[in-house]
Short mmCIF file of C-alpha atoms and ligand atoms in Angstrom, two decimals:
data_model
loop_
_atom_site.label_atom_id
_atom_site.label_comp_id
_atom_site.label_asym_id
_atom_site.label_seq_id
_atom_site.Cartn_x
_atom_site.Cartn_y
_atom_site.Cartn_z
CA UNK A 1 -8.74 -16.30 -24.11
CA UNK A 2 -10.13 -12.83 -23.91
CA UNK A 3 -9.16 -10.02 -21.57
CA UNK A 4 -12.12 -8.15 -20.14
CA UNK A 5 -11.84 -4.70 -18.63
CA UNK A 6 -14.45 -3.31 -16.26
CA UNK A 7 -14.03 0.38 -17.00
CA UNK A 8 -16.05 1.40 -13.97
CA UNK A 9 -13.42 -0.21 -11.76
CA UNK A 10 -10.26 0.80 -13.57
CA UNK A 11 -8.63 3.80 -12.00
CA UNK A 12 -5.67 4.14 -14.40
CA UNK A 13 -3.10 2.83 -11.96
CA UNK A 14 -1.19 1.13 -14.72
CA UNK A 15 0.00 -2.02 -12.95
CA UNK A 16 -1.24 -4.13 -15.82
CA UNK A 17 0.92 -2.07 -18.17
CA UNK A 18 3.84 -2.50 -15.85
CA UNK A 19 3.50 -6.27 -16.00
CA UNK A 20 2.66 -6.61 -19.72
CA UNK A 21 3.35 -3.43 -21.67
CA UNK A 22 2.71 -5.20 -25.01
CA UNK A 23 -0.90 -5.83 -24.01
CA UNK A 24 -1.97 -2.85 -21.87
CA UNK A 25 -1.38 0.81 -22.17
CA UNK A 26 -2.81 3.62 -20.07
CA UNK A 27 -3.44 6.62 -22.29
CA UNK A 28 -2.73 10.19 -21.26
CA UNK A 29 -6.41 10.76 -20.45
CA UNK A 30 -6.29 7.76 -18.07
CA UNK A 31 -8.27 5.40 -20.25
CA UNK A 32 -6.81 1.92 -20.50
CA UNK A 33 -6.26 0.55 -23.96
CA UNK A 34 -6.18 -3.18 -24.45
CA UNK A 35 -3.58 -3.48 -27.17
CA UNK A 36 -4.55 -7.10 -27.82
CA UNK A 37 -7.73 -8.21 -26.15
CA UNK A 38 -7.35 -11.84 -27.36
CA UNK A 39 -3.82 -12.85 -26.42
CA UNK A 40 -2.42 -16.19 -27.68
CA UNK A 41 -2.61 -19.10 -25.31
CA UNK A 42 1.13 -19.11 -24.57
CA UNK A 43 0.71 -15.71 -22.86
CA UNK A 44 -1.63 -17.08 -20.16
CA UNK A 45 0.79 -16.86 -17.24
CA UNK A 46 1.66 -13.28 -18.08
CA UNK A 47 -2.03 -12.34 -18.46
CA UNK A 48 -2.88 -13.94 -15.10
CA UNK A 49 -0.07 -11.92 -13.54
CA UNK A 50 -1.41 -8.74 -15.08
CA UNK A 51 -4.91 -9.45 -13.83
CA UNK A 52 -3.60 -10.18 -10.34
CA UNK A 53 -1.56 -6.99 -10.34
CA UNK A 54 -4.61 -4.78 -10.79
CA UNK A 55 -5.31 -3.09 -7.42
CA UNK A 56 -8.95 -2.52 -8.29
CA UNK A 57 -9.72 -5.99 -9.76
CA UNK A 58 -10.80 -4.29 -13.01
CA UNK A 59 -9.40 -7.03 -15.25
CA UNK A 60 -10.53 -10.57 -15.80
CA UNK A 61 -9.91 -13.43 -18.24
CA UNK A 62 -12.71 -15.02 -20.20
CA UNK A 63 -12.21 -18.29 -22.03
CA UNK B 1 1.84 -36.97 13.96
CA UNK B 2 -0.24 -35.12 11.41
CA UNK B 3 1.56 -33.01 8.86
CA UNK B 4 2.38 -29.49 10.11
CA UNK B 5 0.78 -26.86 7.89
CA UNK B 6 2.16 -24.06 5.85
CA UNK B 7 1.07 -21.08 8.03
CA UNK B 8 0.59 -17.51 6.92
CA UNK B 9 0.10 -14.94 9.73
CA UNK B 10 -1.77 -11.78 8.77
CA UNK B 11 -4.91 -12.07 6.66
CA UNK B 12 -4.74 -9.01 4.52
CA UNK B 13 -3.27 -8.29 1.14
CA UNK B 14 0.17 -9.86 1.55
CA UNK B 15 -1.21 -12.85 3.44
CA UNK B 16 -3.92 -13.46 0.85
CA UNK B 17 -1.42 -13.37 -2.00
CA UNK B 18 0.79 -15.73 -0.06
CA UNK B 19 -1.90 -18.44 0.23
CA UNK B 20 -2.95 -17.97 -3.34
CA UNK B 21 0.55 -18.25 -4.63
CA UNK B 22 1.30 -21.34 -2.51
CA UNK B 23 -1.56 -23.11 -4.22
CA UNK B 24 -0.54 -21.80 -7.61
CA UNK B 25 2.94 -23.10 -7.05
CA UNK B 26 1.39 -26.58 -6.62
CA UNK B 27 1.49 -26.91 -2.86
CA UNK B 28 -1.33 -29.24 -1.92
CA UNK B 29 -0.75 -29.75 1.82
CA UNK B 30 -2.45 -28.04 4.75
CA UNK B 31 -2.52 -24.29 4.40
CA UNK B 32 -3.57 -22.00 7.29
CA UNK B 33 -4.27 -18.30 7.21
CA UNK B 34 -4.33 -16.59 10.60
CA UNK B 35 -5.73 -13.11 11.01
CA UNK B 36 -6.25 -10.87 14.02
CA UNK B 37 -9.17 -9.13 12.38
CA UNK B 38 -12.48 -10.98 12.17
CA UNK B 39 -12.92 -10.10 8.50
CA UNK B 40 -11.97 -11.90 5.35
CA UNK B 41 -9.06 -10.06 3.73
CA UNK B 42 -10.17 -6.62 2.52
CA UNK B 43 -8.60 -3.77 0.62
CA UNK B 44 -7.26 -0.72 2.48
CA UNK B 45 -6.63 1.93 -0.19
CA UNK B 46 -10.40 2.57 -0.72
CA UNK B 47 -10.81 3.25 3.01
CA UNK B 48 -9.36 6.73 2.69
CA UNK B 49 -10.91 7.32 -0.75
CA UNK B 50 -14.25 6.09 -2.16
CA UNK B 51 -15.27 4.59 1.18
CA UNK B 52 -15.48 8.09 2.70
CA UNK B 53 -17.61 9.57 -0.10
CA UNK B 54 -20.92 11.00 0.88
CA UNK B 55 -23.97 8.75 0.26
CA UNK B 56 -25.08 5.27 1.25
CA UNK B 57 -22.87 3.14 3.44
CA UNK B 58 -20.39 1.45 1.13
CA UNK B 59 -19.89 -2.30 0.91
CA UNK B 60 -16.87 -3.84 2.56
CA UNK B 61 -14.05 -3.88 -0.03
CA UNK B 62 -13.30 -7.63 0.27
CA UNK B 63 -10.59 -9.03 -1.97
CA UNK B 64 -12.22 -12.48 -2.19
CA UNK B 65 -15.48 -14.10 -1.15
CA UNK B 66 -15.76 -16.87 1.37
CA UNK B 67 -16.37 -19.34 -1.47
CA UNK B 68 -13.35 -18.21 -3.41
CA UNK B 69 -11.15 -18.80 -0.36
CA UNK B 70 -12.80 -22.11 0.34
CA UNK B 71 -12.03 -23.15 -3.23
CA UNK B 72 -8.33 -22.64 -2.41
CA UNK B 73 -8.75 -25.09 0.51
CA UNK B 74 -7.40 -22.61 3.03
CA UNK B 75 -8.12 -23.07 6.73
CA UNK B 76 -9.08 -19.66 8.06
CA UNK B 77 -8.35 -18.67 11.64
CA UNK B 78 -9.81 -15.21 11.83
CA UNK B 79 -10.21 -13.05 14.88
CA UNK B 80 -7.20 -14.59 16.71
CA UNK B 81 -3.85 -12.90 16.71
CA UNK B 82 -0.61 -14.85 16.78
CA UNK B 83 1.02 -13.88 20.05
CA UNK B 84 4.41 -15.55 19.91
CA UNK B 85 6.80 -17.32 17.55
CA UNK B 86 9.46 -19.87 18.44
CA UNK B 87 11.62 -20.50 15.40
CA UNK B 88 13.61 -23.34 17.04
CA UNK B 89 10.49 -25.32 17.86
CA UNK B 90 8.81 -24.12 14.60
CA UNK B 91 5.78 -23.13 16.57
CA UNK B 92 3.49 -20.16 16.91
CA UNK B 93 1.08 -19.35 19.73
CA UNK B 94 -2.45 -18.23 18.82
CA UNK B 95 -4.40 -15.99 21.14
CA UNK B 96 -1.92 -16.49 23.95
CA UNK B 97 -2.72 -20.18 24.49
CA UNK B 98 -2.97 -22.44 21.49
CA UNK B 99 0.30 -23.81 20.22
CA UNK B 100 0.58 -24.55 16.55
CA UNK B 101 3.46 -26.21 14.71
CA UNK B 102 4.29 -25.09 11.23
CA UNK B 103 6.30 -26.54 8.41
CA UNK B 104 6.89 -23.14 6.80
CA UNK B 105 5.78 -19.69 7.84
CA UNK B 106 5.06 -16.42 6.13
CA UNK B 107 4.78 -13.34 8.35
CA UNK B 108 2.43 -10.70 6.91
CA UNK B 109 1.25 -8.80 9.94
CA UNK B 110 1.41 -5.41 8.27
CA UNK B 111 1.51 -2.15 10.10
CA UNK B 112 -0.63 -0.32 12.62
CA UNK B 113 -1.42 3.36 12.78
CA UNK B 114 0.63 5.44 15.18
CA UNK B 115 -1.39 7.16 17.88
CA UNK B 116 -0.92 10.47 19.62
CA UNK B 117 0.35 9.96 23.17
CA UNK B 118 -2.00 10.62 26.07
CA UNK B 119 -5.55 9.62 26.77
CA UNK B 120 -7.93 8.86 23.95
CA UNK B 121 -10.87 11.26 23.45
CA UNK B 122 -13.98 10.59 21.43
CA UNK B 123 -13.80 12.20 18.00
CA UNK B 124 -10.14 11.35 17.55
CA UNK B 125 -9.39 8.70 14.96
CA UNK B 126 -6.59 6.97 13.14
CA UNK B 127 -7.27 5.17 9.84
CA UNK B 128 -6.10 1.64 9.23
CA UNK B 129 -9.06 -0.70 9.51
CA UNK B 130 -12.58 -0.77 8.07
CA UNK B 131 -13.92 0.01 11.59
CA UNK B 132 -11.76 3.15 11.64
CA UNK B 133 -13.09 4.12 8.22
CA UNK B 134 -16.70 3.60 9.33
CA UNK B 135 -16.16 5.79 12.39
CA UNK B 136 -14.62 8.53 10.30
CA UNK B 137 -17.52 8.33 7.80
CA UNK B 138 -19.98 8.74 10.57
CA UNK B 139 -18.04 11.58 12.11
CA UNK B 140 -17.77 13.32 8.69
CA UNK B 141 -21.55 13.13 8.28
CA UNK B 142 -21.96 15.00 11.55
CA UNK B 143 -18.75 17.08 11.53
CA UNK B 144 -18.11 20.77 10.96
CA UNK B 145 -14.46 21.33 11.78
CA UNK B 146 -11.89 18.70 11.16
CA UNK B 147 -8.20 18.84 12.02
CA UNK B 148 -5.86 16.38 10.40
CA UNK B 149 -2.63 15.78 12.36
CA UNK B 150 0.10 14.87 9.89
CA UNK B 151 0.39 15.96 6.24
CA UNK B 152 1.12 12.49 4.80
CA UNK B 153 -0.85 10.65 2.13
CA UNK B 154 -3.59 9.23 4.34
CA UNK B 155 -4.23 12.53 6.06
CA UNK B 156 -4.28 14.30 2.75
CA UNK B 157 -6.78 11.81 1.37
CA UNK B 158 -9.03 12.19 4.41
CA UNK B 159 -8.86 15.95 4.02
CA UNK B 160 -9.92 15.59 0.39
CA UNK B 161 -12.90 13.46 1.45
CA UNK B 162 -13.88 16.12 4.02
CA UNK B 163 -13.72 18.87 1.45
CA UNK B 164 -16.18 16.87 -0.75
CA UNK B 165 -18.65 17.33 2.11
CA UNK B 166 -17.78 20.96 2.73
CA UNK B 167 -16.37 20.22 6.15
CA UNK B 168 -13.66 22.75 7.05
CA UNK B 169 -10.25 21.17 7.29
CA UNK B 170 -6.89 22.21 8.63
CA UNK B 171 -3.93 19.92 8.17
CA UNK B 172 -1.09 20.22 10.69
CA UNK B 173 2.41 19.20 9.80
CA UNK B 174 5.24 19.33 12.27
CA UNK B 175 7.96 19.53 9.58
CA UNK B 176 8.54 22.64 7.45
CA UNK B 177 6.93 20.80 4.54
CA UNK B 178 4.78 17.63 4.37
CA UNK B 179 5.66 14.46 2.45
CA UNK B 180 9.41 15.03 2.39
CA UNK B 181 10.10 11.38 2.96
CA UNK B 182 7.50 10.29 0.41
CA UNK B 183 8.29 12.59 -2.52
CA UNK B 184 11.56 14.27 -1.50
CA UNK B 185 12.55 17.78 -0.55
CA UNK B 186 12.31 19.17 -4.04
CA UNK B 187 8.70 18.20 -4.80
CA UNK B 188 7.05 18.41 -1.40
CA UNK B 189 5.98 22.04 -1.89
CA UNK B 190 4.32 21.32 -5.19
CA UNK B 191 2.26 18.53 -3.60
CA UNK B 192 1.41 20.70 -0.63
CA UNK B 193 0.13 23.36 -2.98
CA UNK B 194 -2.70 21.02 -4.02
CA UNK B 195 -4.27 21.59 -0.66
CA UNK B 196 -4.28 25.35 -1.06
CA UNK B 197 -5.80 24.94 -4.55
CA UNK B 198 -8.66 23.03 -2.99
CA UNK B 199 -9.37 25.20 -0.06
CA UNK B 200 -7.68 23.12 2.64
CA UNK B 201 -5.56 25.00 5.11
CA UNK B 202 -2.13 23.47 5.63
CA UNK B 203 -0.05 24.67 8.59
CA UNK B 204 3.51 23.48 8.69
CA UNK B 205 6.14 23.74 11.44
CA UNK B 206 3.60 23.36 14.23
CA UNK B 207 3.24 20.41 16.49
CA UNK B 208 0.37 19.23 18.63
CA UNK B 209 0.91 19.69 22.33
CA UNK B 210 -2.35 18.26 23.47
CA UNK B 211 -6.04 17.68 22.75
CA UNK B 212 -8.75 19.70 24.54
CA UNK B 213 -12.16 18.49 25.60
CA UNK B 214 -13.89 16.46 28.31
CA UNK B 215 -14.43 12.96 26.99
CA UNK B 216 -14.94 14.37 23.52
CA UNK B 217 -12.47 16.39 21.54
CA UNK B 218 -13.20 20.14 21.21
CA UNK B 219 -9.82 21.50 20.07
CA UNK B 220 -6.23 20.85 19.31
CA UNK B 221 -3.57 22.72 21.30
CA UNK B 222 -0.51 23.73 19.27
CA UNK B 223 3.13 24.45 20.00
CA UNK B 224 2.63 28.12 19.15
CA UNK B 225 0.20 28.41 22.06
CA UNK B 226 -2.96 28.60 19.97
CA UNK B 227 -5.90 26.20 20.10
CA UNK B 228 -7.67 25.08 16.92
CA UNK B 229 -11.34 24.24 17.41
CA UNK B 230 -12.25 20.79 16.09
CA UNK B 231 -15.12 18.26 16.43
CA UNK B 232 -13.21 15.64 14.49
CA UNK B 233 -9.49 14.88 14.56
CA UNK B 234 -7.83 12.40 12.27
CA UNK B 235 -4.27 11.40 13.24
CA UNK B 236 -2.18 10.41 10.25
CA UNK B 237 1.32 10.33 11.67
CA UNK B 238 2.49 7.14 10.13
CA UNK B 239 2.38 3.44 10.85
CA UNK B 240 4.62 1.03 12.69
CA UNK B 241 5.26 -2.53 11.59
CA UNK B 242 3.44 -5.13 13.77
CA UNK B 243 6.31 -7.04 15.29
CA UNK B 244 5.55 -7.04 19.01
CA UNK B 245 4.57 -10.72 18.85
CA UNK B 246 8.06 -11.50 17.51
CA UNK B 247 10.09 -10.19 20.43
CA UNK B 248 11.22 -13.68 21.65
CA UNK B 249 11.29 -15.23 18.18
CA UNK B 250 15.00 -14.97 17.51
CA UNK B 251 14.31 -13.11 14.27
CA UNK B 252 16.09 -9.91 13.53
CA UNK B 253 13.53 -7.13 14.02
CA UNK B 254 14.50 -3.55 13.32
CA UNK B 255 11.69 -1.33 12.03
CA UNK B 256 10.22 -4.40 10.46
CA UNK B 257 11.22 -8.05 10.10
CA UNK B 258 14.65 -7.96 8.46
CA UNK B 259 14.88 -10.22 5.43
CA UNK B 260 17.44 -11.01 2.77
CA UNK B 261 16.74 -10.33 -0.90
CA UNK B 262 14.58 -13.49 -1.13
CA UNK B 263 12.39 -12.25 1.75
CA UNK B 264 13.79 -14.92 4.03
CA UNK B 265 13.84 -13.89 7.67
CA UNK B 266 14.96 -17.11 9.31
CA UNK B 267 14.84 -20.95 8.87
CA UNK B 268 11.57 -21.73 7.05
CA UNK B 269 10.39 -18.17 7.86
CA UNK B 270 9.68 -15.51 5.23
CA UNK B 271 8.05 -12.08 5.54
CA UNK B 272 6.07 -9.93 3.17
CA UNK B 273 4.22 -6.64 2.92
CA UNK B 274 4.31 -3.61 5.22
CA UNK B 275 6.01 -5.62 8.00
CA UNK B 276 8.98 -6.72 5.88
CA UNK B 277 12.30 -4.82 5.60
CA UNK B 278 14.16 -6.53 2.78
CA UNK B 279 17.20 -6.00 0.60
CA UNK B 280 16.01 -4.57 -2.72
CA UNK B 281 18.87 -5.50 -5.00
CA UNK B 282 17.72 -3.14 -7.75
CA UNK B 283 18.64 -0.18 -5.58
CA UNK B 284 21.30 -1.93 -3.47
CA UNK B 285 19.66 -1.02 -0.18
CA UNK B 286 17.18 -2.34 2.35
CA UNK B 287 13.71 -0.85 2.41
CA UNK B 288 10.35 -1.30 4.06
CA UNK B 289 7.54 -0.13 1.89
CA UNK B 290 3.92 0.55 2.82
CA UNK B 291 2.60 0.18 -0.71
CA UNK B 292 -0.15 -1.95 -2.14
CA UNK B 293 1.84 -3.24 -5.05
CA UNK B 294 4.88 -4.45 -3.11
CA UNK B 295 2.69 -6.02 -0.44
CA UNK B 296 0.84 -8.03 -3.12
CA UNK B 297 3.99 -9.01 -4.99
CA UNK B 298 6.00 -9.85 -1.87
CA UNK B 299 3.20 -12.01 -0.50
CA UNK B 300 3.32 -14.09 -3.66
CA UNK B 301 7.11 -14.20 -3.80
CA UNK B 302 7.54 -15.10 -0.11
CA UNK B 303 5.27 -18.11 -0.39
CA UNK B 304 6.97 -19.35 -3.52
CA UNK B 305 10.39 -19.00 -1.89
CA UNK B 306 9.18 -20.62 1.33
CA UNK B 307 8.14 -23.66 -0.67
CA UNK B 308 11.44 -23.96 -2.49
CA UNK B 309 14.14 -22.29 -0.45
CA UNK B 310 16.91 -23.97 -2.44
CA UNK B 311 15.58 -22.30 -5.58
CA UNK B 312 14.52 -19.01 -3.95
CA UNK B 313 14.58 -16.07 -6.27
CA UNK B 314 15.32 -12.51 -5.14
CA UNK B 315 12.38 -10.09 -5.01
CA UNK B 316 13.38 -6.74 -6.38
CA UNK B 317 11.05 -4.02 -7.53
CA UNK B 318 10.66 -0.37 -8.43
CA UNK B 319 8.47 0.97 -5.59
CA UNK B 320 5.07 2.30 -6.75
CA UNK B 321 2.58 4.32 -4.80
CA UNK B 322 -0.46 6.29 -5.81
CA UNK B 323 -2.71 8.68 -3.94
CA UNK B 324 -5.96 10.38 -4.88
CA UNK B 325 -6.34 13.95 -3.70
CA UNK B 326 -9.43 15.91 -4.53
CA UNK B 327 -9.82 15.25 -8.23
CA UNK B 328 -6.07 14.71 -8.71
CA UNK B 329 -4.01 11.57 -8.95
CA UNK B 330 -0.45 11.54 -7.65
CA UNK B 331 1.76 8.61 -8.63
CA UNK B 332 5.28 7.99 -7.46
CA UNK B 333 7.60 5.28 -8.84
CA UNK B 334 11.15 4.60 -7.65
CA UNK B 335 12.99 6.38 -4.88
CA UNK B 336 13.22 9.99 -3.88
CA UNK B 337 16.81 10.28 -2.63
CA UNK B 338 18.00 12.36 -5.55
CA UNK B 339 20.91 14.60 -6.51
CA UNK B 340 18.61 16.49 -8.85
CA UNK B 341 14.96 16.74 -9.76
CA UNK B 342 13.87 18.02 -13.19
CA UNK B 343 10.24 19.05 -13.69
CA UNK B 344 8.64 18.40 -17.03
CA UNK B 345 5.82 20.81 -17.49
CA UNK B 346 4.67 23.67 -15.28
CA UNK B 347 4.04 23.08 -11.59
CA UNK B 348 1.11 25.56 -11.68
CA UNK B 349 -0.66 23.35 -14.23
CA UNK B 350 -3.07 20.50 -13.56
CA UNK B 351 -0.47 17.93 -14.70
CA UNK B 352 3.23 17.62 -14.52
CA UNK B 353 6.01 15.07 -14.15
CA UNK B 354 9.14 15.21 -11.99
CA UNK B 355 12.20 13.09 -12.78
CA UNK B 356 14.63 12.18 -10.06
CA UNK B 357 18.37 11.68 -10.81
CA UNK B 358 20.99 9.89 -8.72
CA UNK B 359 24.49 9.90 -10.17
CA UNK B 360 23.79 9.40 -13.89
CA UNK B 361 20.67 7.26 -13.49
CA UNK B 362 16.91 7.92 -13.46
CA UNK B 363 15.84 6.66 -10.04
CA UNK B 364 12.34 8.10 -9.49
CA UNK B 365 9.41 9.76 -11.14
CA UNK B 366 6.44 11.60 -9.59
CA UNK B 367 3.44 12.49 -11.71
CA UNK B 368 0.42 14.62 -11.15
CA UNK B 369 -2.40 13.41 -13.38
CA UNK B 370 0.03 11.63 -15.70
CA UNK B 371 -1.34 8.06 -15.66
CA UNK B 372 -0.29 7.52 -19.26
CA UNK B 373 3.36 8.15 -18.52
CA UNK B 374 4.14 6.82 -15.10
CA UNK B 375 4.50 3.13 -15.96
CA UNK B 376 6.83 3.90 -18.81
CA UNK B 377 9.11 5.57 -16.32
CA UNK B 378 8.71 2.75 -13.90
CA UNK B 379 9.98 0.38 -16.60
CA UNK B 380 12.83 2.68 -17.43
CA UNK B 381 13.89 2.87 -13.75
CA UNK B 382 13.83 -0.93 -13.64
CA UNK B 383 16.17 -1.12 -16.64
CA UNK B 384 18.49 1.38 -14.96
CA UNK B 385 18.05 3.96 -17.69
CA UNK B 386 20.67 6.67 -18.04
CA UNK B 387 19.55 10.15 -17.02
CA UNK B 388 20.24 11.63 -20.43
CA UNK B 389 18.06 8.96 -22.10
CA UNK B 390 15.27 9.64 -19.63
CA UNK B 391 15.43 13.33 -20.41
CA UNK B 392 15.43 12.57 -24.11
CA UNK B 393 12.33 10.37 -23.67
CA UNK B 394 10.64 13.23 -21.85
CA UNK B 395 11.48 15.47 -24.78
CA UNK B 396 14.28 17.43 -23.09
C1 FAD C 401 -6.23 4.10 4.59
C2 FAD C 401 -5.17 3.52 3.76
C3 FAD C 401 -5.00 3.95 2.41
C4 FAD C 401 -3.97 3.42 1.62
N1 FAD C 401 -3.87 3.85 0.36
C5 FAD C 401 -2.88 3.34 -0.44
C6 FAD C 401 -2.74 3.78 -1.82
O1 FAD C 401 -3.43 4.65 -2.28
N2 FAD C 401 -1.72 3.23 -2.58
C7 FAD C 401 -0.89 2.32 -2.06
O2 FAD C 401 0.01 1.83 -2.75
N3 FAD C 401 -1.01 1.87 -0.78
C8 FAD C 401 -1.98 2.39 0.05
N4 FAD C 401 -2.12 1.93 1.33
C9 FAD C 401 -1.16 0.91 1.84
C10 FAD C 401 -1.60 -0.51 1.61
O3 FAD C 401 -2.95 -0.67 1.95
C11 FAD C 401 -0.75 -1.42 2.42
O4 FAD C 401 0.54 -1.35 1.89
C12 FAD C 401 -1.22 -2.88 2.46
O5 FAD C 401 -2.46 -2.97 3.06
C13 FAD C 401 -0.20 -3.77 3.13
O6 FAD C 401 -0.67 -5.08 3.25
P1 FAD C 401 -0.18 -6.08 4.31
O7 FAD C 401 -0.91 -7.34 4.04
O8 FAD C 401 1.30 -6.09 4.30
O9 FAD C 401 -0.53 -5.46 5.70
P2 FAD C 401 -1.97 -4.98 6.38
O10 FAD C 401 -2.86 -4.61 5.27
O11 FAD C 401 -1.57 -4.02 7.39
O12 FAD C 401 -2.46 -6.30 7.01
C14 FAD C 401 -1.89 -6.98 8.11
C15 FAD C 401 -2.96 -7.85 8.71
O13 FAD C 401 -2.33 -8.62 9.71
C16 FAD C 401 -3.14 -8.67 10.85
N5 FAD C 401 -2.34 -8.92 12.00
C17 FAD C 401 -1.53 -8.04 12.65
N6 FAD C 401 -0.91 -8.63 13.69
C18 FAD C 401 -1.33 -9.92 13.70
C19 FAD C 401 -1.04 -11.02 14.51
N7 FAD C 401 -0.19 -10.98 15.55
N8 FAD C 401 -1.66 -12.19 14.24
C20 FAD C 401 -2.54 -12.29 13.21
N9 FAD C 401 -2.85 -11.24 12.40
C21 FAD C 401 -2.23 -10.11 12.63
C22 FAD C 401 -3.80 -7.31 10.89
O14 FAD C 401 -4.94 -7.28 11.66
C23 FAD C 401 -4.06 -7.07 9.39
O15 FAD C 401 -5.31 -7.57 9.02
C24 FAD C 401 -3.09 2.46 2.16
C25 FAD C 401 -3.25 2.01 3.50
C26 FAD C 401 -4.26 2.53 4.29
C27 FAD C 401 -4.42 2.08 5.70
S1 SF4 C 402 -4.00 -2.11 -13.26
FE1 SF4 C 402 -6.24 -2.09 -13.14
S2 SF4 C 402 -6.74 -0.01 -12.52
FE2 SF4 C 402 -4.67 0.00 -13.28
S3 SF4 C 402 -4.82 0.53 -15.39
FE3 SF4 C 402 -4.75 -1.67 -15.32
S4 SF4 C 402 -6.91 -2.21 -15.23
FE4 SF4 C 402 -6.85 -0.09 -14.72
#
């Protein structure tokens, strides 16, 4: 699975980081860093939660 | 008799998350989403932000397409309000006439904008729905002088939008400082200062005594006897939970539907979002939030718990709210009732953080243009981090 970020939608709200700090980190300039864009399969539930938490629907999961 | 459905009343963020989470939890029975608005669920935060930007008419900020909702096998009943609830009969009334039995119910009817008393004049708006936002857009295109009644977040955002179009704006706040409830006594002045930095006049300690104009607003009369000319007035004086349809329901309603820590409001009845007042165990108190994040999370949690009451899990959370003013981003996590607030940085700068202490714990953090830090503090508040450790993390 791959995490895809639509930078044009992300507004640095950080909810993804709040859900999964090991995978997402908002930098000081507001850019979101994907700490591991291809999480292992056993992290799926957490990744789905992070995607759902994004208020601007900037994240998605690709298989 | 056919199986009674799982019913969710209120087709906005919390309601949408409730139906999605019911399916995710494996519920395969009938699922009904009832909404007073005619629209598919749409997102409100953009309505006071990007939606008001100059330029072409923006698209409706829907959360999901028709197809996506259909794929969830949700029966949509849009454009009809629920008008009554009978928890003994496990029945709601739709549109004043149609009775509908439910197996389980999630209440997610949100909040509605408070209006100024008196007759309604043209040119006076509140902002809660997409129709409101469209009217304000139109009025901003034509407007010259806007008065915002209420110095809260929504009013401040609308003022920001007006400044982008060079419309003159005055914000009126009845209290000595705006946002005291939202960010606390200690930080309200620093937030208010952002208006001055961006050329918006903020007048505090004055209240509105009436609106002037024949049919259309021409001015706002103030408690100090003066009249402010205005061709557009936006009223942002807060929102009230939508509970009028619950009067005879037997549920405990007190500034929201009162719930326990699992969001349970009564037998087979749960509540979520802006309408819910629940016990947040993390802070040991009841709260009713009007925040995107908690509405989304509570919607999901309420549906899960409704499906498995015996295994219901408490919903607790560190409140989170953001607001975009001018080119600045304000973010608040936690609570503002504090014994002490320590500012990290300089309040005259373009970015700073404020840490809120209660007893010896970090309980809140407010940031201006600090997106990289705020979630770290949110996590720390959730772990009940000691004040000294929070200060050390901040480099103090
Ligand atoms: C302009 C604006 C800007 C905002 N900006 C931010 C922001 O920047 N950050 C943030 O965190 N939050 C923000 N919010 C708050 C956030 O949008 C709300 O917390 C969220 O919408 C709450 O969702 P909800 O589903 O609980 O309620 P609502 O979104 O209020 O939805 C309730 C729905 O229920 C329907 N309904 C009401 N009564 C009935 C009935 N009897 N029968 C059937 N349906 C009914 C209503 O028509 C409505 O569609 C903003 C809100 C507004 C209005
Ligand atoms: S939650 Fe969404 S908007 Fe916020 S930082 Fe993550 S991707 Fe960006």
